[in-house]
mmCIF file of C-alpha atoms and ligand atoms in Angstrom:
data_model
loop_
_atom_site.group_PDB
_atom_site.id
_atom_site.type_symbol
_atom_site.label_atom_id
_atom_site.label_comp_id
_atom_site.label_asym_id
_atom_site.label_seq_id
_atom_site.Cartn_x
_atom_site.Cartn_y
_atom_site.Cartn_z
ATOM 1 C CA MET A 529 134.405 23.449 194.269
ATOM 2 C CA SER A 530 130.630 23.908 194.124
ATOM 3 C CA ASP A 531 128.920 26.277 196.536
ATOM 4 C CA ILE A 532 126.750 24.826 199.292
ATOM 5 C CA LEU A 533 123.155 25.858 198.645
ATOM 6 C CA ILE A 534 121.055 27.543 201.350
ATOM 7 C CA ARG A 535 117.241 27.754 201.493
ATOM 8 C CA ARG A 536 116.333 31.412 201.425
ATOM 9 C CA ALA A 537 113.313 33.685 200.942
ATOM 10 C CA VAL A 538 113.985 35.354 197.597
ATOM 11 C CA LEU A 539 112.099 38.438 196.393
ATOM 12 C CA THR A 540 110.638 37.492 193.009
ATOM 13 C CA GLY A 541 108.022 40.222 192.476
ATOM 14 C CA THR A 542 106.868 43.632 193.665
ATOM 15 C CA GLY A 543 103.629 45.571 193.294
ATOM 16 C CA ALA A 544 102.123 48.931 194.205
ATOM 17 C CA TYR A 545 98.777 50.690 194.340
ATOM 18 C CA LEU A 546 98.057 54.353 194.935
ATOM 19 C CA PRO A 547 94.584 55.918 195.051
ATOM 20 C CA GLU A 548 93.833 58.147 192.092
ATOM 21 C CA HIS A 549 92.969 61.178 194.216
ATOM 22 C CA ILE A 550 96.022 63.358 194.933
ATOM 23 C CA VAL A 551 95.859 66.049 197.630
ATOM 24 C CA THR A 552 98.544 68.727 197.428
ATOM 25 C CA ASN A 553 99.872 70.742 200.364
ATOM 26 C CA ALA A 554 98.040 73.768 198.964
ATOM 27 C CA GLU A 555 94.783 71.790 199.148
ATOM 28 C CA MET A 556 95.571 70.760 202.753
ATOM 29 C CA ALA A 557 96.073 74.455 203.505
ATOM 30 C CA GLN A 558 92.469 75.081 202.457
ATOM 31 C CA ARG A 559 91.335 72.521 205.029
ATOM 32 C CA VAL A 560 93.597 73.318 208.031
ATOM 33 C CA ASP A 561 95.754 76.240 209.169
ATOM 34 C CA THR A 562 98.996 75.257 207.415
ATOM 35 C CA SER A 563 101.052 76.124 204.337
ATOM 36 C CA ASP A 564 102.950 74.395 201.565
ATOM 37 C CA ASP A 565 106.154 76.008 202.875
ATOM 38 C CA TRP A 566 105.707 74.723 206.437
ATOM 39 C CA ILE A 567 104.947 71.143 205.343
ATOM 40 C CA THR A 568 107.725 71.026 202.730
ATOM 41 C CA GLU A 569 110.382 72.490 205.029
ATOM 42 C CA ARG A 570 109.602 70.353 208.086
ATOM 43 C CA THR A 571 108.812 67.066 206.332
ATOM 44 C CA GLY A 572 109.706 67.093 202.613
ATOM 45 C CA ILE A 573 106.084 66.148 201.829
ATOM 46 C CA ARG A 574 104.539 67.838 198.761
ATOM 47 C CA GLN A 575 101.422 65.718 198.212
ATOM 48 C CA ARG A 576 99.638 62.577 199.359
ATOM 49 C CA HIS A 577 97.015 60.208 197.903
ATOM 50 C CA PHE A 578 93.664 59.892 199.718
ATOM 51 C CA SER A 579 91.471 56.890 198.966
ATOM 52 C CA ALA A 580 87.912 56.874 197.663
ATOM 53 C CA PRO A 581 85.351 54.855 199.682
ATOM 54 C CA HIS A 582 85.902 51.669 197.629
ATOM 55 C CA GLU A 583 89.699 51.883 198.053
ATOM 56 C CA THR A 584 89.917 49.949 201.314
ATOM 57 C CA ALA A 585 93.057 48.285 202.700
ATOM 58 C CA SER A 586 91.982 44.974 201.139
ATOM 59 C CA PHE A 587 91.121 46.527 197.748
ATOM 60 C CA MET A 588 94.464 48.298 197.496
ATOM 61 C CA GLY A 589 96.407 45.367 198.992
ATOM 62 C CA ALA A 590 94.857 42.984 196.457
ATOM 63 C CA ALA A 591 95.834 45.298 193.578
ATOM 64 C CA ALA A 592 99.436 45.502 194.791
ATOM 65 C CA GLY A 593 99.518 41.751 195.479
ATOM 66 C CA ARG A 594 98.146 40.935 192.016
ATOM 67 C CA GLU A 595 100.931 43.001 190.458
ATOM 68 C CA ALA A 596 103.611 41.254 192.551
ATOM 69 C CA LEU A 597 102.311 37.804 191.555
ATOM 70 C CA ALA A 598 102.225 38.817 187.870
ATOM 71 C CA ALA A 599 105.770 40.211 188.069
ATOM 72 C CA ALA A 600 106.965 36.874 189.471
ATOM 73 C CA GLY A 601 104.854 34.779 187.102
ATOM 74 C CA LEU A 602 103.245 32.875 190.002
ATOM 75 C CA THR A 603 99.578 31.885 189.710
ATOM 76 C CA PRO A 604 97.300 32.821 192.646
ATOM 77 C CA GLU A 605 96.527 29.100 193.162
ATOM 78 C CA ALA A 606 100.223 28.386 193.753
ATOM 79 C CA LEU A 607 100.564 31.016 196.507
ATOM 80 C CA GLY A 608 101.212 29.647 200.010
ATOM 81 C CA ALA A 609 100.470 32.561 202.354
ATOM 82 C CA ILE A 610 99.498 36.216 202.643
ATOM 83 C CA ILE A 611 100.708 38.470 205.469
ATOM 84 C CA VAL A 612 99.297 41.993 205.644
ATOM 85 C CA GLY A 613 100.807 44.761 207.737
ATOM 86 C CA THR A 614 98.005 47.229 208.407
ATOM 87 C CA SER A 615 96.636 49.478 211.145
ATOM 88 C CA THR A 616 93.567 50.332 209.073
ATOM 89 C CA PRO A 617 91.919 46.976 208.228
ATOM 90 C CA ASP A 618 88.518 46.708 206.506
ATOM 91 C CA ASN A 619 87.108 44.794 209.490
ATOM 92 C CA ALA A 620 88.159 43.970 213.050
ATOM 93 C CA PHE A 621 87.830 40.448 211.662
ATOM 94 C CA PRO A 622 88.111 38.671 209.316
ATOM 95 C CA SER A 623 91.595 39.782 208.460
ATOM 96 C CA THR A 624 92.458 41.982 205.502
ATOM 97 C CA ALA A 625 94.576 39.030 204.346
ATOM 98 C CA VAL A 626 91.575 36.745 203.806
ATOM 99 C CA HIS A 627 89.726 39.455 201.860
ATOM 100 C CA ILE A 628 92.830 39.710 199.671
ATOM 101 C CA GLN A 629 93.028 35.922 199.384
ATOM 102 C CA ALA A 630 89.435 35.880 198.055
ATOM 103 C CA ALA A 631 90.017 38.822 195.693
ATOM 104 C CA LEU A 632 93.120 37.165 194.217
ATOM 105 C CA GLY A 633 91.595 33.680 194.038
ATOM 106 C CA ALA A 634 94.577 32.431 196.048
ATOM 107 C CA LYS A 635 92.520 29.514 197.328
ATOM 108 C CA ASN A 636 95.445 27.493 198.688
ATOM 109 C CA ALA A 637 96.967 30.360 200.702
ATOM 110 C CA PHE A 638 96.478 30.954 204.430
ATOM 111 C CA GLY A 639 96.697 34.520 205.652
ATOM 112 C CA PHE A 640 96.688 36.893 208.598
ATOM 113 C CA ASP A 641 97.166 40.552 209.481
ATOM 114 C CA LEU A 642 100.014 41.850 211.555
ATOM 115 C CA SER A 643 99.806 44.935 213.759
ATOM 116 C CA ALA A 644 103.090 46.800 214.133
ATOM 117 C CA ALA A 645 102.058 50.226 212.782
ATOM 118 C CA CYS A 646 104.688 51.700 210.422
ATOM 119 C CA SER A 647 107.003 48.722 211.098
ATOM 120 C CA GLY A 648 104.321 46.295 209.875
ATOM 121 C CA PHE A 649 106.054 45.501 206.592
ATOM 122 C CA ILE A 650 109.448 44.783 208.202
ATOM 123 C CA TYR A 651 107.734 42.627 210.855
ATOM 124 C CA GLY A 652 105.848 40.829 208.051
ATOM 125 C CA LEU A 653 109.043 40.198 206.088
ATOM 126 C CA SER A 654 110.646 38.740 209.195
ATOM 127 C CA VAL A 655 107.757 36.348 209.870
ATOM 128 C CA ALA A 656 107.587 35.304 206.197
ATOM 129 C CA ASP A 657 111.354 34.735 206.131
ATOM 130 C CA ALA A 658 111.200 32.491 209.207
ATOM 131 C CA MET A 659 108.282 30.471 207.802
ATOM 132 C CA ILE A 660 110.016 29.983 204.461
ATOM 133 C CA ARG A 661 113.338 29.011 206.026
ATOM 134 C CA ALA A 662 111.579 26.577 208.366
ATOM 135 C CA GLY A 663 110.064 24.868 205.326
ATOM 136 C CA GLN A 664 106.470 25.672 206.361
ATOM 137 C CA VAL A 665 105.591 27.439 203.132
ATOM 138 C CA GLU A 666 107.058 27.944 199.643
ATOM 139 C CA SER A 667 105.750 31.423 198.836
ATOM 140 C CA VAL A 668 104.416 34.398 200.803
ATOM 141 C CA LEU A 669 102.926 37.680 199.657
ATOM 142 C CA VAL A 670 103.946 40.323 202.187
ATOM 143 C CA ILE A 671 101.715 43.363 201.829
ATOM 144 C CA GLY A 672 101.513 46.749 203.528
ATOM 145 C CA SER A 673 98.197 48.495 202.941
ATOM 146 C CA GLU A 674 96.870 51.566 204.727
ATOM 147 C CA VAL A 675 94.037 54.093 204.592
ATOM 148 C CA TYR A 676 95.300 56.573 207.192
ATOM 149 C CA SER A 677 93.022 59.265 205.760
ATOM 150 C CA ARG A 678 90.248 57.475 207.726
ATOM 151 C CA ILE A 679 91.988 57.809 211.114
ATOM 152 C CA LEU A 680 93.393 61.321 210.777
ATOM 153 C CA ASN A 681 92.154 64.119 212.996
ATOM 154 C CA PHE A 682 91.635 67.006 210.594
ATOM 155 C CA GLU A 683 91.454 69.348 213.588
ATOM 156 C CA ASP A 684 95.125 68.560 214.355
ATOM 157 C CA ARG A 685 97.400 70.255 211.820
ATOM 158 C CA GLY A 686 100.443 68.659 213.488
ATOM 159 C CA THR A 687 99.436 65.180 212.257
ATOM 160 C CA CYS A 688 96.860 65.363 209.447
ATOM 161 C CA VAL A 689 99.327 66.791 206.912
ATOM 162 C CA LEU A 690 101.813 63.939 207.408
ATOM 163 C CA PHE A 691 100.001 60.820 206.194
ATOM 164 C CA GLY A 692 98.590 59.318 203.009
ATOM 165 C CA ASP A 693 97.020 56.113 201.655
ATOM 166 C CA GLY A 694 98.416 53.326 199.485
ATOM 167 C CA ALA A 695 99.610 49.740 199.282
ATOM 168 C CA GLY A 696 102.761 47.875 198.356
ATOM 169 C CA ALA A 697 103.526 44.177 198.069
ATOM 170 C CA VAL A 698 106.422 41.808 197.620
ATOM 171 C CA LEU A 699 106.375 38.131 196.761
ATOM 172 C CA LEU A 700 108.932 35.995 198.599
ATOM 173 C CA GLU A 701 109.625 32.498 197.261
ATOM 174 C CA ALA A 702 111.744 29.700 198.689
ATOM 175 C CA ARG A 703 114.865 29.074 196.621
ATOM 176 C CA ASN A 704 118.045 27.118 197.213
ATOM 177 C CA VAL A 705 120.810 29.611 196.514
ATOM 178 C CA ALA A 706 124.536 30.087 196.998
ATOM 179 C CA LYS A 707 125.657 32.159 200.020
ATOM 180 C CA SER A 708 126.442 35.055 197.676
ATOM 181 C CA GLY A 709 123.072 34.636 195.920
ATOM 182 C CA PRO A 710 119.774 36.475 196.310
ATOM 183 C CA GLY A 711 117.353 36.490 199.240
ATOM 184 C CA LEU A 712 116.690 37.911 202.677
ATOM 185 C CA LEU A 713 119.982 37.916 204.563
ATOM 186 C CA SER A 714 118.705 39.101 207.948
ATOM 187 C CA THR A 715 115.887 40.848 209.756
ATOM 188 C CA HIS A 716 116.029 42.569 213.152
ATOM 189 C CA LEU A 717 112.898 43.509 215.109
ATOM 190 C CA HIS A 718 112.508 45.706 218.198
ATOM 191 C CA ALA A 719 109.763 47.173 220.367
ATOM 192 C CA ASP A 720 109.500 49.453 223.403
ATOM 193 C CA GLY A 721 105.978 49.513 224.792
ATOM 194 C CA THR A 722 106.924 52.096 227.409
ATOM 195 C CA LEU A 723 106.790 54.582 224.504
ATOM 196 C CA ALA A 724 103.264 53.550 223.430
ATOM 197 C CA ASP A 725 101.836 56.949 224.395
ATOM 198 C CA ILE A 726 103.905 59.033 221.959
ATOM 199 C CA LEU A 727 102.254 57.627 218.802
ATOM 200 C CA TYR A 728 98.952 55.742 218.842
ATOM 201 C CA VAL A 729 95.398 55.553 217.568
ATOM 202 C CA ASP A 730 92.998 56.697 220.247
ATOM 203 C CA GLY A 731 90.687 53.682 220.447
ATOM 204 C CA ALA A 732 89.439 50.743 218.400
ATOM 205 C CA VAL A 733 86.419 48.461 218.385
ATOM 206 C CA GLY A 734 87.424 47.308 221.881
ATOM 207 C CA ARG A 735 87.413 50.940 223.128
ATOM 208 C CA PRO A 736 84.401 52.456 221.336
ATOM 209 C CA GLU A 737 84.294 55.411 223.745
ATOM 210 C CA MET A 738 87.450 56.798 222.133
ATOM 211 C CA THR A 739 87.817 58.836 218.940
ATOM 212 C CA GLY A 740 89.701 56.450 216.675
ATOM 213 C CA HIS A 741 92.069 59.232 215.666
ATOM 214 C CA LEU A 742 95.819 59.122 215.271
ATOM 215 C CA VAL A 743 97.643 60.970 218.064
ATOM 216 C CA MET A 744 101.335 61.825 217.889
ATOM 217 C CA HIS A 745 103.856 63.717 219.963
ATOM 218 C CA GLY A 746 105.945 64.521 216.904
ATOM 219 C CA LYS A 747 108.990 65.954 218.640
ATOM 220 C CA GLU A 748 109.270 62.890 220.899
ATOM 221 C CA VAL A 749 108.974 60.504 217.943
ATOM 222 C CA PHE A 750 111.543 62.500 216.014
ATOM 223 C CA ARG A 751 113.938 62.418 218.997
ATOM 224 C CA HIS A 752 113.914 58.601 219.074
ATOM 225 C CA ALA A 753 113.690 57.948 215.331
ATOM 226 C CA VAL A 754 117.192 58.673 214.034
ATOM 227 C CA THR A 755 118.934 56.956 216.982
ATOM 228 C CA LEU A 756 116.803 53.807 216.941
ATOM 229 C CA LEU A 757 116.806 53.495 213.150
ATOM 230 C CA SER A 758 120.561 54.016 212.896
ATOM 231 C CA GLY A 759 120.971 51.288 215.544
ATOM 232 C CA ALA A 760 118.788 48.848 213.582
ATOM 233 C CA VAL A 761 120.706 49.574 210.394
ATOM 234 C CA SER A 762 124.113 49.099 212.074
ATOM 235 C CA GLU A 763 122.883 45.827 213.526
ATOM 236 C CA ALA A 764 121.986 44.580 210.019
ATOM 237 C CA LEU A 765 125.424 45.540 208.681
ATOM 238 C CA GLU A 766 127.336 44.019 211.623
ATOM 239 C CA THR A 767 125.388 40.737 211.473
ATOM 240 C CA ASN A 768 126.339 40.346 207.820
ATOM 241 C CA GLY A 769 129.914 41.568 208.152
ATOM 242 C CA LEU A 770 129.212 44.495 205.821
ATOM 243 C CA SER A 771 129.798 48.234 205.818
ATOM 244 C CA ALA A 772 127.614 51.020 204.431
ATOM 245 C CA ALA A 773 129.831 51.078 201.322
ATOM 246 C CA ASP A 774 128.520 47.598 200.428
ATOM 247 C CA ILE A 775 124.890 48.773 200.357
ATOM 248 C CA ASP A 776 123.497 49.640 196.926
ATOM 249 C CA TRP A 777 120.203 51.102 198.171
ATOM 250 C CA LEU A 778 118.642 52.212 201.426
ATOM 251 C CA VAL A 779 114.843 51.991 201.207
ATOM 252 C CA PRO A 780 113.716 53.616 204.459
ATOM 253 C CA HIS A 781 110.284 54.044 205.952
ATOM 254 C CA GLN A 782 108.940 57.261 204.440
ATOM 255 C CA ALA A 783 107.809 59.402 207.384
ATOM 256 C CA ASN A 784 109.861 62.546 207.118
ATOM 257 C CA LYS A 785 112.689 63.612 204.797
ATOM 258 C CA ARG A 786 114.648 64.960 207.771
ATOM 259 C CA ILE A 787 114.592 61.532 209.479
ATOM 260 C CA ILE A 788 115.561 59.810 206.203
ATOM 261 C CA ASP A 789 118.460 62.247 205.702
ATOM 262 C CA GLY A 790 119.546 61.832 209.343
ATOM 263 C CA VAL A 791 119.819 58.045 209.031
ATOM 264 C CA GLY A 792 121.541 58.293 205.630
ATOM 265 C CA LYS A 793 124.059 60.734 207.067
ATOM 266 C CA LYS A 794 124.799 58.601 210.144
ATOM 267 C CA LEU A 795 125.358 55.654 207.797
ATOM 268 C CA GLY A 796 127.498 57.749 205.465
ATOM 269 C CA LEU A 797 125.315 56.832 202.472
ATOM 270 C CA PRO A 798 125.155 59.425 199.662
ATOM 271 C CA PRO A 799 121.587 60.689 198.977
ATOM 272 C CA GLU A 800 121.635 59.201 195.463
ATOM 273 C CA ARG A 801 121.603 55.703 197.025
ATOM 274 C CA VAL A 802 118.516 56.400 199.156
ATOM 275 C CA VAL A 803 115.024 55.845 197.707
ATOM 276 C CA VAL A 804 112.713 58.720 198.655
ATOM 277 C CA THR A 805 108.963 58.788 197.985
ATOM 278 C CA VAL A 806 107.781 60.771 201.013
ATOM 279 C CA ASP A 807 107.530 63.887 198.826
ATOM 280 C CA GLN A 808 104.939 62.138 196.615
ATOM 281 C CA HIS A 809 103.135 59.777 199.024
ATOM 282 C CA ALA A 810 103.652 61.287 202.523
ATOM 283 C CA ASN A 811 103.726 58.635 205.261
ATOM 284 C CA THR A 812 101.730 55.557 204.204
ATOM 285 C CA SER A 813 102.772 53.632 207.315
ATOM 286 C CA ALA A 814 103.221 49.883 206.654
ATOM 287 C CA ALA A 815 102.793 50.494 202.904
ATOM 288 C CA SER A 816 105.634 52.969 202.585
ATOM 289 C CA ILE A 817 108.590 50.586 202.182
ATOM 290 C CA PRO A 818 106.997 48.095 199.744
ATOM 291 C CA LEU A 819 105.610 51.032 197.738
ATOM 292 C CA ALA A 820 109.035 52.680 197.509
ATOM 293 C CA LEU A 821 110.689 49.347 196.705
ATOM 294 C CA ALA A 822 108.169 48.522 193.974
ATOM 295 C CA LEU A 823 108.545 51.944 192.342
ATOM 296 C CA ALA A 824 112.358 51.817 192.394
ATOM 297 C CA VAL A 825 112.323 48.297 190.909
ATOM 298 C CA ARG A 826 109.799 49.383 188.281
ATOM 299 C CA ASP A 827 111.800 52.460 187.210
ATOM 300 C CA GLY A 828 115.003 50.408 186.959
ATOM 301 C CA ARG A 829 116.949 51.977 189.842
ATOM 302 C CA ILE A 830 117.080 48.780 191.903
ATOM 303 C CA LYS A 831 118.545 45.944 189.821
ATOM 304 C CA PRO A 832 118.956 42.186 190.264
ATOM 305 C CA GLY A 833 122.002 41.312 192.373
ATOM 306 C CA GLN A 834 121.958 44.574 194.338
ATOM 307 C CA LEU A 835 122.050 44.774 198.129
ATOM 308 C CA VAL A 836 119.081 46.624 199.626
ATOM 309 C CA LEU A 837 118.708 47.743 203.232
ATOM 310 C CA LEU A 838 115.235 48.458 204.649
ATOM 311 C CA GLU A 839 114.398 50.158 207.954
ATOM 312 C CA ALA A 840 111.235 51.333 209.699
ATOM 313 C CA LEU A 841 109.969 52.794 212.944
ATOM 314 C CA GLY A 842 106.412 53.309 214.088
ATOM 315 C CA GLY A 843 103.846 53.288 216.868
ATOM 316 C CA GLY A 844 104.697 50.991 219.743
ATOM 317 C CA LEU A 845 107.330 52.093 219.429
ATOM 318 C CA THR A 846 108.276 49.324 217.038
ATOM 319 C CA TRP A 847 111.283 49.396 214.752
ATOM 320 C CA GLY A 848 113.538 47.137 212.747
ATOM 321 C CA SER A 849 115.588 46.472 209.638
ATOM 322 C CA ALA A 850 115.906 43.934 206.858
ATOM 323 C CA LEU A 851 118.760 43.278 204.473
ATOM 324 C CA LEU A 852 118.193 41.539 201.165
ATOM 325 C CA ARG A 853 119.934 40.837 197.911
ATOM 326 C CA LEU A 854 117.687 41.039 194.875
HETATM 327 N N1 LIG B 964 101.393 73.851 209.688
HETATM 328 C C1 LIG B 964 101.847 74.972 210.255
HETATM 329 N N2 LIG B 964 102.306 75.021 211.506
HETATM 330 C C2 LIG B 964 102.303 73.864 212.204
HETATM 331 C C3 LIG B 964 101.829 72.660 211.663
HETATM 332 C C4 LIG B 964 101.360 72.685 210.356
HETATM 333 N N3 LIG B 964 100.884 71.595 209.733
HETATM 334 N N4 LIG B 964 101.937 71.699 212.592
HETATM 335 C C5 LIG B 964 102.463 72.270 213.683
HETATM 336 N N5 LIG B 964 102.680 73.577 213.450
HETATM 337 C C6 LIG B 964 103.231 74.595 214.339
HETATM 338 C C7 LIG B 964 103.022 74.256 215.795
HETATM 339 O O1 LIG B 964 101.756 74.673 216.234
HETATM 340 C C8 LIG B 964 104.135 75.022 216.439
HETATM 341 O O2 LIG B 964 103.747 76.363 216.542
HETATM 342 P P1 LIG B 964 104.150 77.226 217.851
HETATM 343 O O3 LIG B 964 105.661 77.231 217.856
HETATM 344 O O4 LIG B 964 103.538 78.538 217.570
HETATM 345 O O5 LIG B 964 103.563 76.482 219.002
HETATM 346 C C9 LIG B 964 105.254 74.962 215.424
HETATM 347 O O6 LIG B 964 104.642 74.625 214.180
HETATM 348 C C10 LIG B 964 106.295 73.921 215.752
HETATM 349 O O7 LIG B 964 105.625 72.711 216.032
HETATM 350 P P2 LIG B 964 106.396 71.421 216.402
HETATM 351 O O8 LIG B 964 105.444 70.287 216.593
HETATM 352 O O9 LIG B 964 107.353 71.728 217.502
HETATM 353 O O10 LIG B 964 107.214 71.239 215.047
HETATM 354 P P3 LIG B 964 108.411 70.290 214.729
HETATM 355 O O11 LIG B 964 109.526 71.063 214.241
HETATM 356 O O12 LIG B 964 108.634 69.278 215.806
HETATM 357 O O13 LIG B 964 107.821 69.509 213.465
HETATM 358 C C11 LIG B 964 106.852 67.387 212.908
HETATM 359 C C12 LIG B 964 106.659 68.734 213.600
HETATM 360 C C13 LIG B 964 105.594 66.562 213.115
HETATM 361 C C14 LIG B 964 107.041 67.626 211.417
HETATM 362 C C15 LIG B 964 108.080 66.690 213.509
HETATM 363 O O14 LIG B 964 108.005 66.673 214.907
HETATM 364 C C16 LIG B 964 108.237 65.288 213.029
HETATM 365 O O15 LIG B 964 108.457 65.064 211.866
HETATM 366 N N6 LIG B 964 108.163 64.298 213.926
HETATM 367 C C17 LIG B 964 108.277 62.928 213.565
HETATM 368 C C18 LIG B 964 106.962 62.515 213.045
HETATM 369 C C19 LIG B 964 106.982 61.228 212.349
HETATM 370 O O16 LIG B 964 107.705 61.050 211.425
HETATM 371 N N7 LIG B 964 106.106 60.329 212.773
HETATM 372 C C20 LIG B 964 105.844 59.127 212.147
HETATM 373 C C21 LIG B 964 106.810 58.085 212.572
HETATM 374 S S1 LIG B 964 106.216 56.590 211.940
#
């Protein structure tokens, strides 16, 4: 008996871009009153990349997107859409996505930015998945690209040591596949705006009187993170009738090693099945998951056919999960 085929969004390529300039914890300690020991113990972060002036969200996003298209063997002209998760766009408008469209020569693609802070990539995947399944588009580049170094308050040692810059991208393409075949199996999105004041950027072009700096009540965020993320992960497993033992890889948002370990532990996943890049990149917000995914695909850890669970939480609060088979 032949399998019934289902239209799914299948991941066919990944890409990554990191600025050349690396800033170690020791270098941060020359700038603010901190130490390598404090940062490493509390967060697992050892270094971060900070962008040069030309390395904007669109520049880095285009580089990651170009790599994802090349990996999939899709020409820019054949691309249907570009969705960019970013809190640090080049301009208030036009979107980072249209700058990337121009840089790639993806002249037949439409594009827009999506604001969900560190959950931006998961939100983007969810929107792309829905558009592909609805038959609106055949291929979508979902990109996370961030230059948090431009919104950090270097007077606040509690936040400025935690973030870095970078971009990651995935290409999703419509394919008719068997139920057991590849593709996005589910996404779950959540938000709680009553928690907006525990993690935010103080101002924007609509509030020019403010500083434009990232503000975070770290303990409060930490308190919510493991519970909400574990909930989103359980939801993904339940929806698909799976248990943690079925998951080949957890690719979590890379904010803090203690949060990553907490979620892994609640799930009962051994550390060797969790992709960790926070030590190398720090928190790159919406870029952190696609960056980690691209690196683990590139180094051969994540293989075709494997089941990969993604989760993120960020300002909003926003949070969510996505489950996909490669
Ligand atoms: N270096 C040295 N000391 C620092 C420091 C730094 N970079 N930042 C803060 N401290 C000090 C504080 O001043 C405080 O000192 P005090 O006890 O003398 O007042 C002490 O360390 C403890 O600060 P606190 O903020 O309570 O630390 P913490 O254990 O909560 O750790 C975080 C701080 C930010 C690492 C932690 O709260 C966290 O990871 N939160 C989640 C953040 C996150 O992931 N956000 C992104 C989600 S997308």
